[in-house]
CSV table of C-alpha atoms and ligand atoms in Angstrom, one decimal:
chain,number,residue,atom,x,y,z
A,1,MET,CA,88.6,-55.3,77.6
A,2,GLN,CA,89.5,-57.7,74.8
A,3,LYS,CA,91.1,-61.0,76.2
A,4,LEU,CA,93.9,-62.4,74.0
A,5,LYS,CA,95.0,-65.9,73.2
A,6,ILE,CA,98.8,-65.6,73.2
A,7,ALA,CA,101.5,-68.2,72.2
A,8,ILE,CA,104.9,-67.4,73.7
A,9,ILE,CA,107.8,-69.2,72.0
A,10,SER,CA,111.0,-69.7,73.8
A,11,ALA,CA,112.5,-72.7,72.0
A,12,HIS,CA,116.1,-72.6,73.3
A,13,SER,CA,115.7,-71.7,77.0
A,14,CYS,CA,113.1,-73.0,79.5
A,15,PRO,CA,111.3,-70.3,81.5
A,16,VAL,CA,111.4,-72.5,84.6
A,17,GLY,CA,115.1,-73.6,84.1
A,18,ASP,CA,117.7,-73.0,86.7
A,19,LEU,CA,118.5,-69.3,86.7
A,20,GLY,CA,122.1,-68.1,86.7
A,21,THR,CA,123.2,-71.1,84.6
A,22,LYS,CA,124.9,-70.7,81.3
A,23,ASP,CA,121.9,-70.1,79.0
A,24,THR,CA,119.2,-69.3,81.5
A,25,GLY,CA,118.9,-65.8,83.0
A,26,GLY,CA,116.9,-62.6,82.5
A,27,MET,CA,114.9,-63.8,79.5
A,28,SER,CA,113.4,-66.8,81.4
A,29,VAL,CA,112.4,-64.5,84.2
A,30,TYR,CA,110.9,-62.0,81.7
A,31,ILE,CA,108.8,-64.7,80.1
A,32,ARG,CA,107.4,-66.3,83.3
A,33,GLU,CA,106.7,-63.0,85.1
A,34,LEU,CA,105.1,-61.4,82.1
A,35,ALA,CA,103.0,-64.5,81.4
A,36,ARG,CA,101.9,-64.5,85.0
A,37,GLU,CA,100.7,-60.9,84.9
A,38,LEU,CA,99.0,-61.3,81.5
A,39,GLY,CA,97.3,-64.4,82.9
A,40,LYS,CA,96.2,-62.5,86.0
A,41,ALA,CA,94.7,-59.9,83.6
A,42,GLY,CA,92.5,-62.6,82.0
A,43,HIS,CA,94.5,-63.3,78.8
A,44,ALA,CA,95.2,-67.0,78.0
A,45,ILE,CA,98.9,-67.8,77.6
A,46,ASP,CA,100.7,-70.9,76.4
A,47,ILE,CA,104.5,-70.9,76.6
A,48,TYR,CA,106.3,-73.3,74.3
A,49,THR,CA,109.8,-74.6,74.9
A,50,ARG,CA,111.8,-77.7,74.0
A,51,ILE,CA,112.1,-80.7,76.2
A,52,HIS,CA,115.6,-80.5,77.8
A,53,ASP,CA,115.1,-83.2,80.4
A,54,PRO,CA,113.2,-86.5,80.0
A,55,ASN,CA,111.4,-85.7,83.3
A,56,ASP,CA,110.0,-82.4,82.0
A,57,PRO,CA,106.2,-82.6,82.3
A,58,ARG,CA,104.7,-82.3,78.8
A,59,MET,CA,102.3,-79.7,80.0
A,60,GLU,CA,102.0,-77.9,83.3
A,61,ASP,CA,100.0,-75.0,84.7
A,62,LEU,CA,102.4,-72.2,85.8
A,63,ALA,CA,99.8,-69.7,87.0
A,64,ASP,CA,96.2,-68.7,86.4
A,65,ASN,CA,95.6,-68.9,82.6
A,66,VAL,CA,99.3,-69.8,82.0
A,67,ARG,CA,100.5,-73.2,80.7
A,68,LEU,CA,104.0,-74.3,79.9
A,69,ILE,CA,104.2,-76.9,77.1
A,70,HIS,CA,107.4,-78.9,76.4
A,71,LEU,CA,107.8,-80.1,72.8
A,72,LYS,CA,110.2,-82.7,71.6
A,73,ALA,CA,113.0,-81.2,69.5
A,74,GLY,CA,116.4,-82.9,69.4
A,75,ARG,CA,117.9,-84.9,72.3
A,76,GLU,CA,115.9,-84.7,75.5
A,77,ALA,CA,118.9,-83.1,77.3
A,78,ARG,CA,120.7,-79.8,77.5
A,79,ILE,CA,122.2,-79.3,74.1
A,80,GLN,CA,124.4,-76.6,72.5
A,81,LYS,CA,122.6,-73.6,71.2
A,82,MET,CA,123.5,-74.5,67.5
A,83,ASP,CA,122.0,-77.9,68.0
A,84,VAL,CA,118.8,-76.2,69.2
A,85,TYR,CA,118.9,-74.3,65.9
A,86,PHE,CA,119.1,-77.6,63.9
A,87,SER,CA,116.2,-79.0,65.9
A,88,LEU,CA,113.9,-76.0,65.1
A,89,PRO,CA,112.1,-77.9,62.2
A,90,GLU,CA,111.2,-80.7,64.6
A,91,PHE,CA,110.1,-78.1,67.2
A,92,THR,CA,107.9,-76.4,64.7
A,93,PHE,CA,106.5,-79.7,63.3
A,94,ASN,CA,105.5,-80.8,66.9
A,95,LEU,CA,104.1,-77.4,67.7
A,96,GLU,CA,101.8,-77.5,64.7
A,97,ASN,CA,100.7,-81.0,65.5
A,98,PHE,CA,100.0,-80.0,69.1
A,99,TRP,CA,97.8,-77.1,67.9
A,100,LYS,CA,96.0,-79.4,65.4
A,101,TYR,CA,95.3,-82.2,67.9
A,102,ASN,CA,94.2,-79.9,70.7
A,103,ASP,CA,92.3,-77.6,68.4
A,104,LEU,CA,94.3,-74.6,69.5
A,105,LYS,CA,94.2,-71.2,67.9
A,106,TYR,CA,96.0,-68.0,68.9
A,107,ASP,CA,95.5,-64.3,68.2
A,108,ILE,CA,99.2,-63.6,68.4
A,109,VAL,CA,102.6,-65.1,68.8
A,110,PHE,CA,105.3,-63.5,70.9
A,111,THR,CA,108.8,-64.9,70.2
A,112,HIS,CA,111.9,-64.6,72.4
A,113,TYR,CA,115.5,-64.7,71.1
A,114,TRP,CA,116.5,-65.0,67.5
A,115,MET,CA,115.8,-68.7,67.1
A,116,SER,CA,112.2,-68.4,68.2
A,117,ALA,CA,111.7,-65.5,65.9
A,118,LEU,CA,112.3,-68.0,63.0
A,119,VAL,CA,109.5,-70.1,64.4
A,120,GLY,CA,107.3,-67.0,64.4
A,121,LYS,CA,108.2,-66.3,60.8
A,122,TYR,CA,107.2,-69.8,59.8
A,123,LEU,CA,103.8,-69.5,61.6
A,124,TRP,CA,103.2,-66.2,59.9
A,125,GLU,CA,104.0,-67.6,56.5
A,126,THR,CA,101.9,-70.7,56.9
A,127,GLN,CA,99.0,-69.6,59.2
A,128,ARG,CA,99.1,-65.8,59.0
A,129,ILE,CA,99.3,-65.5,62.8
A,130,PRO,CA,101.1,-62.2,63.5
A,131,TYR,CA,104.2,-62.4,65.5
A,132,ILE,CA,106.0,-59.9,67.7
A,133,ALA,CA,109.7,-60.5,68.2
A,134,MET,CA,111.8,-59.7,71.2
A,135,TYR,CA,115.5,-60.5,70.8
A,136,HIS,CA,116.9,-59.8,74.3
A,137,THR,CA,120.4,-59.6,72.9
A,138,LEU,CA,121.5,-58.9,69.4
A,139,GLY,CA,124.3,-60.8,67.6
A,140,ALA,CA,125.7,-57.7,65.8
A,141,VAL,CA,125.9,-55.7,69.0
A,142,LYS,CA,127.7,-58.5,70.9
A,143,ASN,CA,130.2,-58.7,68.0
A,144,ALA,CA,130.7,-55.0,68.1
A,145,ILE,CA,131.5,-55.1,71.8
A,146,GLY,CA,133.9,-58.0,71.0
A,147,ILE,CA,134.0,-59.6,74.5
A,148,GLY,CA,133.5,-63.4,74.6
A,149,GLU,CA,132.7,-65.8,71.8
A,150,GLY,CA,131.8,-64.2,68.4
A,151,GLU,CA,128.2,-64.6,67.2
A,152,SER,CA,127.7,-66.4,64.0
A,153,GLU,CA,126.7,-65.0,60.6
A,154,LEU,CA,123.8,-67.3,60.7
A,155,ARG,CA,122.4,-65.6,63.8
A,156,ILE,CA,122.9,-62.2,62.4
A,157,ALA,CA,121.3,-63.1,59.1
A,158,SER,CA,118.3,-64.7,60.9
A,159,GLU,CA,117.9,-61.6,63.0
A,160,LEU,CA,118.0,-59.4,59.9
A,161,GLU,CA,115.4,-61.6,58.2
A,162,THR,CA,112.9,-61.6,61.1
A,163,VAL,CA,113.5,-57.9,62.0
A,164,HIS,CA,112.1,-57.1,58.6
A,165,ASP,CA,109.4,-59.8,58.6
A,166,CYS,CA,107.8,-59.6,62.0
A,167,ARG,CA,104.8,-57.4,62.7
A,168,ARG,CA,106.4,-55.6,65.6
A,169,ILE,CA,109.6,-55.6,67.7
A,170,ILE,CA,109.7,-55.1,71.4
A,171,VAL,CA,112.9,-53.8,73.0
A,172,ALA,CA,113.5,-53.0,76.7
A,173,THR,CA,115.6,-49.8,76.1
A,174,GLU,CA,116.0,-46.8,73.7
A,175,GLN,CA,119.6,-48.0,73.3
A,176,GLU,CA,118.4,-51.3,71.9
A,177,LYS,CA,116.0,-49.5,69.5
A,178,ASP,CA,119.0,-47.4,68.3
A,179,ASP,CA,121.0,-50.6,67.8
A,180,LEU,CA,118.2,-52.3,65.8
A,181,ILE,CA,118.1,-49.2,63.5
A,182,ARG,CA,121.9,-48.9,63.2
A,183,TYR,CA,122.9,-52.6,62.8
A,184,TYR,CA,119.7,-54.0,61.2
A,185,ASP,CA,118.2,-51.1,59.4
A,186,ALA,CA,114.9,-51.7,61.3
A,187,ALA,CA,112.0,-49.3,60.7
A,188,PRO,CA,111.8,-47.0,63.8
A,189,ASP,CA,108.0,-47.0,63.9
A,190,LYS,CA,108.0,-50.8,64.1
A,191,ILE,CA,109.8,-50.8,67.4
A,192,GLY,CA,108.0,-50.5,70.7
A,193,VAL,CA,110.1,-49.7,73.8
A,194,VAL,CA,108.7,-51.4,76.9
A,195,PRO,CA,111.1,-51.8,79.9
A,196,CYS,CA,111.4,-55.1,81.8
A,197,GLY,CA,109.9,-55.4,85.3
A,198,VAL,CA,110.6,-56.6,88.8
A,199,ASN,CA,108.5,-58.8,91.1
A,200,MET,CA,108.0,-56.3,94.0
A,201,GLU,CA,106.3,-59.0,96.2
A,202,LEU,CA,109.3,-61.5,96.0
A,203,PHE,CA,111.9,-58.8,96.2
A,204,SER,CA,111.4,-56.8,99.3
A,205,PRO,CA,113.8,-55.7,102.1
A,206,SER,CA,114.6,-57.8,105.2
A,207,ASP,CA,116.7,-57.1,108.2
A,208,LYS,CA,120.4,-56.9,107.3
A,209,ALA,CA,121.8,-58.4,110.5
A,210,ALA,CA,119.4,-61.4,110.4
A,211,THR,CA,120.0,-62.2,106.7
A,212,ARG,CA,123.8,-62.0,107.2
A,213,ARG,CA,123.5,-64.5,110.1
A,214,GLN,CA,121.5,-66.8,107.9
A,215,LEU,CA,124.1,-66.7,105.2
A,216,GLY,CA,127.0,-67.0,107.6
A,217,LEU,CA,128.5,-63.6,106.8
A,218,ASN,CA,130.4,-61.5,109.4
A,219,ASP,CA,130.4,-57.7,109.9
A,220,GLU,CA,132.7,-56.9,107.0
A,221,LYS,CA,131.1,-54.9,104.1
A,222,VAL,CA,129.3,-57.3,101.7
A,223,LEU,CA,129.5,-56.7,98.0
A,224,LEU,CA,127.3,-58.8,95.8
A,225,PHE,CA,127.3,-59.9,92.2
A,226,VAL,CA,124.4,-61.9,90.8
A,227,GLY,CA,124.2,-63.3,87.3
A,228,ARG,CA,125.3,-65.7,84.7
A,229,ILE,CA,129.1,-66.3,84.7
A,230,ASP,CA,129.8,-64.8,81.3
A,231,PRO,CA,132.7,-62.6,80.1
A,232,LEU,CA,130.3,-59.9,79.1
A,233,LYS,CA,129.4,-59.4,82.8
A,234,GLY,CA,132.9,-58.0,83.6
A,235,ILE,CA,133.3,-60.0,86.9
A,236,ASP,CA,137.1,-60.1,86.3
A,237,ASN,CA,137.2,-56.3,86.5
A,238,LEU,CA,135.2,-56.4,89.7
A,239,ILE,CA,137.6,-58.9,91.3
A,240,GLN,CA,140.5,-56.7,90.2
A,241,SER,CA,138.9,-53.7,91.9
A,242,LEU,CA,138.9,-55.4,95.3
A,243,PRO,CA,142.5,-54.8,96.3
A,244,LEU,CA,141.9,-51.1,95.8
A,245,LEU,CA,139.2,-51.0,98.5
A,246,LYS,CA,140.2,-49.7,102.0
A,247,GLU,CA,137.3,-51.2,103.9
A,248,LYS,CA,137.1,-54.8,105.0
A,249,TYR,CA,134.9,-56.6,102.6
A,250,LYS,CA,133.6,-59.9,101.3
A,251,LEU,CA,132.5,-60.3,97.7
A,252,VAL,CA,129.7,-62.8,97.2
A,253,VAL,CA,129.3,-64.1,93.6
A,254,VAL,CA,125.9,-65.7,92.9
A,255,GLY,CA,125.5,-67.6,89.6
A,256,GLY,CA,127.2,-70.3,87.5
A,257,ASP,CA,127.0,-74.1,87.1
A,258,GLU,CA,128.9,-77.0,85.6
A,259,ASN,CA,128.6,-75.4,82.1
A,260,SER,CA,130.4,-72.2,83.3
A,261,ARG,CA,133.1,-74.1,85.2
A,262,GLN,CA,135.9,-72.9,82.9
A,263,GLU,CA,134.9,-69.2,83.5
A,264,MET,CA,134.6,-69.8,87.3
A,265,GLU,CA,138.0,-71.4,87.4
A,266,GLY,CA,139.5,-68.4,85.6
A,267,LEU,CA,137.9,-66.0,88.1
A,268,LYS,CA,139.2,-68.1,91.0
A,269,SER,CA,142.7,-68.1,89.7
A,270,LEU,CA,142.5,-64.4,89.2
A,271,ALA,CA,141.4,-63.9,92.8
A,272,SER,CA,144.1,-66.3,94.0
A,273,GLY,CA,146.8,-64.4,92.0
A,274,LEU,CA,145.7,-61.2,93.7
A,275,GLY,CA,145.9,-62.9,97.1
A,276,ILE,CA,142.2,-62.4,97.8
A,277,LEU,CA,140.6,-65.8,97.2
A,278,ASP,CA,139.5,-65.9,100.9
A,279,LYS,CA,137.6,-62.7,100.3
A,280,VAL,CA,135.4,-64.0,97.5
A,281,ASP,CA,132.6,-66.5,98.0
A,282,PHE,CA,131.5,-68.3,94.8
A,283,CYS,CA,128.1,-69.6,95.7
A,284,GLY,CA,127.0,-71.0,92.3
A,285,SER,CA,123.5,-70.5,91.0
A,286,VAL,CA,120.8,-69.9,93.7
A,287,LYS,CA,117.1,-70.3,93.4
A,288,GLN,CA,115.4,-67.0,92.8
A,289,GLU,CA,113.2,-67.4,95.8
A,290,LYS,CA,116.4,-67.3,97.9
A,291,LEU,CA,117.9,-64.2,96.3
A,292,PRO,CA,116.1,-61.6,98.4
A,293,LEU,CA,118.2,-62.9,101.3
A,294,PHE,CA,121.4,-62.2,99.4
A,295,TYR,CA,120.3,-58.7,98.3
A,296,SER,CA,119.2,-57.8,101.8
A,297,ALA,CA,122.4,-59.0,103.4
A,298,ALA,CA,124.6,-56.9,100.9
A,299,ASP,CA,125.8,-53.3,101.4
A,300,VAL,CA,126.0,-52.8,97.6
A,301,CYS,CA,125.2,-54.9,94.5
A,302,VAL,CA,127.7,-54.4,91.7
A,303,VAL,CA,126.8,-54.8,88.0
A,304,PRO,CA,130.1,-54.3,86.1
A,305,SER,CA,128.8,-55.5,82.7
A,306,TYR,CA,130.0,-54.6,79.3
A,307,TYR,CA,126.5,-55.2,77.9
A,308,GLU,CA,123.0,-55.9,79.3
A,309,SER,CA,120.0,-55.7,77.1
A,310,PHE,CA,118.1,-54.5,80.2
A,311,GLY,CA,119.5,-55.7,83.6
A,312,LEU,CA,117.0,-57.3,86.0
A,313,VAL,CA,119.5,-57.8,88.8
A,314,PRO,CA,119.9,-54.1,89.6
A,315,LEU,CA,116.1,-53.7,89.8
A,316,GLU,CA,115.8,-56.7,92.1
A,317,SER,CA,118.5,-55.3,94.4
A,318,LEU,CA,116.9,-51.9,94.6
A,319,ALA,CA,113.5,-53.5,95.3
A,320,CYS,CA,115.2,-55.1,98.3
A,321,GLY,CA,116.5,-51.6,99.3
A,322,THR,CA,120.2,-52.3,98.5
A,323,PRO,CA,122.1,-49.6,96.4
A,324,VAL,CA,123.7,-50.5,93.1
A,325,VAL,CA,127.0,-49.6,91.4
A,326,ALA,CA,126.7,-50.3,87.7
A,327,THR,CA,128.0,-49.4,84.2
A,328,ALA,CA,125.7,-47.4,82.0
A,329,VAL,CA,124.4,-50.5,80.2
A,330,GLY,CA,120.8,-51.6,79.5
A,331,ASP,CA,118.3,-49.3,81.2
A,332,LEU,CA,120.6,-48.5,84.2
A,333,SER,CA,121.0,-44.8,83.5
A,334,ASN,CA,117.3,-44.5,83.9
A,335,ILE,CA,117.1,-46.7,86.9
A,336,ILE,CA,120.0,-45.4,89.0
A,337,GLU,CA,119.6,-42.0,90.5
A,338,PRO,CA,123.1,-41.0,91.8
A,339,GLY,CA,123.1,-40.3,95.5
A,340,ILE,CA,119.6,-41.8,96.0
A,341,ASN,CA,120.0,-45.5,95.1
A,342,GLY,CA,123.6,-45.9,93.8
A,343,CYS,CA,126.1,-44.8,91.3
A,344,ILE,CA,126.8,-45.2,87.6
A,345,VAL,CA,130.4,-45.7,86.5
A,346,ALA,CA,131.7,-44.3,83.2
A,347,ASP,CA,133.3,-47.7,82.5
A,348,ASN,CA,134.1,-50.9,84.3
A,349,SER,CA,137.8,-50.3,84.9
A,350,PRO,CA,138.9,-51.6,88.3
A,351,GLN,CA,139.7,-48.1,89.6
A,352,LYS,CA,136.4,-46.6,88.6
A,353,LEU,CA,134.5,-49.6,90.2
A,354,ALA,CA,136.6,-49.3,93.4
A,355,ASP,CA,136.0,-45.5,93.6
A,356,ALA,CA,132.2,-45.9,93.1
A,357,ILE,CA,131.9,-48.8,95.6
A,358,THR,CA,133.9,-46.8,98.2
A,359,MET,CA,131.6,-43.8,97.6
A,360,VAL,CA,128.4,-45.8,98.0
A,361,LEU,CA,129.7,-47.7,101.0
A,362,GLY,CA,130.6,-44.4,102.7
A,363,ASN,CA,127.6,-42.4,101.6
A,364,ASN,CA,125.9,-41.6,104.8
A,365,ASN,CA,123.2,-39.8,102.8
A,366,THR,CA,122.3,-43.0,101.0
A,367,GLU,CA,118.5,-43.0,101.6
A,368,SER,CA,116.8,-45.6,103.7
A,369,LYS,CA,115.9,-49.0,102.3
A,370,LEU,CA,112.3,-47.9,101.7
A,371,THR,CA,113.3,-44.9,99.7
A,372,ILE,CA,115.6,-47.0,97.5
A,373,ARG,CA,112.8,-49.6,97.1
A,374,ALA,CA,110.3,-46.8,96.1
A,375,SER,CA,112.7,-45.7,93.4
A,376,VAL,CA,111.7,-48.8,91.3
A,377,ASN,CA,107.9,-48.9,92.0
A,378,ARG,CA,107.1,-48.0,88.4
A,379,TRP,CA,108.9,-51.1,87.1
A,380,ALA,CA,106.4,-53.5,88.8
A,381,TRP,CA,105.4,-56.2,86.3
A,382,SER,CA,101.7,-55.3,86.4
A,383,HIS,CA,102.5,-52.0,84.7
A,384,ILE,CA,104.8,-53.7,82.1
A,385,ALA,CA,102.2,-56.4,81.2
A,386,GLU,CA,99.6,-53.7,80.5
A,387,LYS,CA,102.0,-52.0,78.1
A,388,ILE,CA,102.8,-55.3,76.3
A,389,ALA,CA,99.0,-56.2,76.0
A,390,ALA,CA,98.5,-52.7,74.5
A,391,GLU,CA,101.3,-53.4,72.0
A,392,MET,CA,99.6,-56.7,71.0
A,393,LYS,CA,96.2,-55.1,70.6
A,394,ALA,CA,97.7,-52.4,68.4
A,395,VAL,CA,99.2,-55.1,66.1
A,396,LEU,CA,95.8,-56.9,65.9
A,397,GLU,CA,94.0,-53.7,65.2
A,398,LYS,CA,96.1,-53.3,62.1
A,399,GLN,CA,95.1,-56.7,60.9
A,400,PRO,CA,92.2,-59.1,61.7
A,401,ALA,CA,93.0,-61.8,64.2
A,402,ALA,CA,93.5,-65.4,63.0
A,403,VAL,CA,91.3,-66.9,65.8
A,404,ALA,CA,87.8,-68.0,64.4
B,1,UDP,N1,119.2,-65.3,88.9
B,1,UDP,C1,118.8,-66.3,89.8
B,1,UDP,N2,119.8,-67.1,90.4
B,1,UDP,C2,121.1,-67.0,90.1
B,1,UDP,C3,121.5,-66.0,89.2
B,1,UDP,C4,120.6,-65.2,88.6
B,1,UDP,O1,117.6,-66.4,90.1
B,1,UDP,O2,121.9,-67.7,90.7
B,1,UDP,C5,118.2,-64.5,88.2
B,1,UDP,C6,118.2,-63.1,88.7
B,1,UDP,O3,117.3,-63.0,89.8
B,1,UDP,C7,117.7,-62.3,87.4
B,1,UDP,C8,118.1,-63.1,86.3
B,1,UDP,O4,118.5,-64.4,86.8
B,1,UDP,O5,116.3,-62.2,87.4
B,1,UDP,C9,119.3,-62.5,85.5
B,1,UDP,O6,118.8,-61.4,84.7
B,1,UDP,P1,119.7,-60.2,84.2
B,1,UDP,O7,118.8,-59.4,83.3
B,1,UDP,O8,120.3,-59.5,85.3
B,1,UDP,O9,120.8,-60.9,83.3
B,1,UDP,P2,120.8,-61.8,82.0
B,1,UDP,O10,120.8,-63.2,82.5
B,1,UDP,O11,119.6,-61.5,81.2
B,1,UDP,O12,122.1,-61.5,81.3
């Protein structure tokens, strides 16, 4: 089997950054899990991101055949996304120098998010290294949904440019493929649909009573939200659904940091206005290694999002054997099998969420943890990495590789 040299570009978000914080979520998980599996299969992966902390090691080994390289671009601190955009020329300059001085050559570049696609475009134009782009979210789609801050014309124009320029686009769902065709006029045969995955070793079921004791939870029903604290996640609707529940419950909200303090305060005052602040625990962001504890302690994990490009949290919950109530966003209609591992709601209105939560909590037929876990076996990262490697090889077959 042909082994590839792959450069993964994630300029704006570090794959080992704190998850659940403002700009660091599913995309970071995707990059490091995919890289680990590709490395395990014998491919050589270098992941490039910008230095966001002066203590960042310039280069570190993340796994077998996987290195993470931090390049200087702008202030060595967390900076606003648009400041990352303005530091892209410096990022690209340092990337090229790093390649030159270390005599590095790659078969293919895999870019993540719109800003990194611009780096891919530059590398294609100057060095003829083919690039595959993955956008994770699309500006035009976010604007069409109209929740949260609007996305800039610059973002949409950059997406448009790279959608037409890149060698191939990877999306995680058929919906995102349709969106690319509808909003960006992308050529359908240029788009490969490969779902995201879940780490089945990390996410596995543990005893509910024991995990609850560890987290200091009592015997009320435990509802769980995990994710970045972002208006698109619909957490406000979930909080509004709580007074409609008949059972005694506790909602545990995992995610959020200093940069999402404003959103957190808004959610707390919403809960306080409803007289249920004592029933909601805001835990802030939690290291991913600790998340299986939360999923195992929960009776149901709720994903009330308006938009997800895929939705890793529901997969993780199911891998831990905990059912999910979710809107039909991302790939959730394919993942959730009603009556087996959870319930899909038609929309995230408080009443619909409350009805679905009540149904899942009271569903005596909900299968055992192991059956719920088995429902997501096919999303194990090893399967996903094979598909991505096949996509890369297909691109290279269409054109000779740049490596000497
Ligand atoms: N996550 C985490 N700690 C937190 C919150 C989230 O490790 O406090 C991880 C979670 O395990 C998941 C990812 O962040 O893998 C969120 O991915 P998802 O696709 O659900 O949402 P996105 O961030 O892409 O919108």
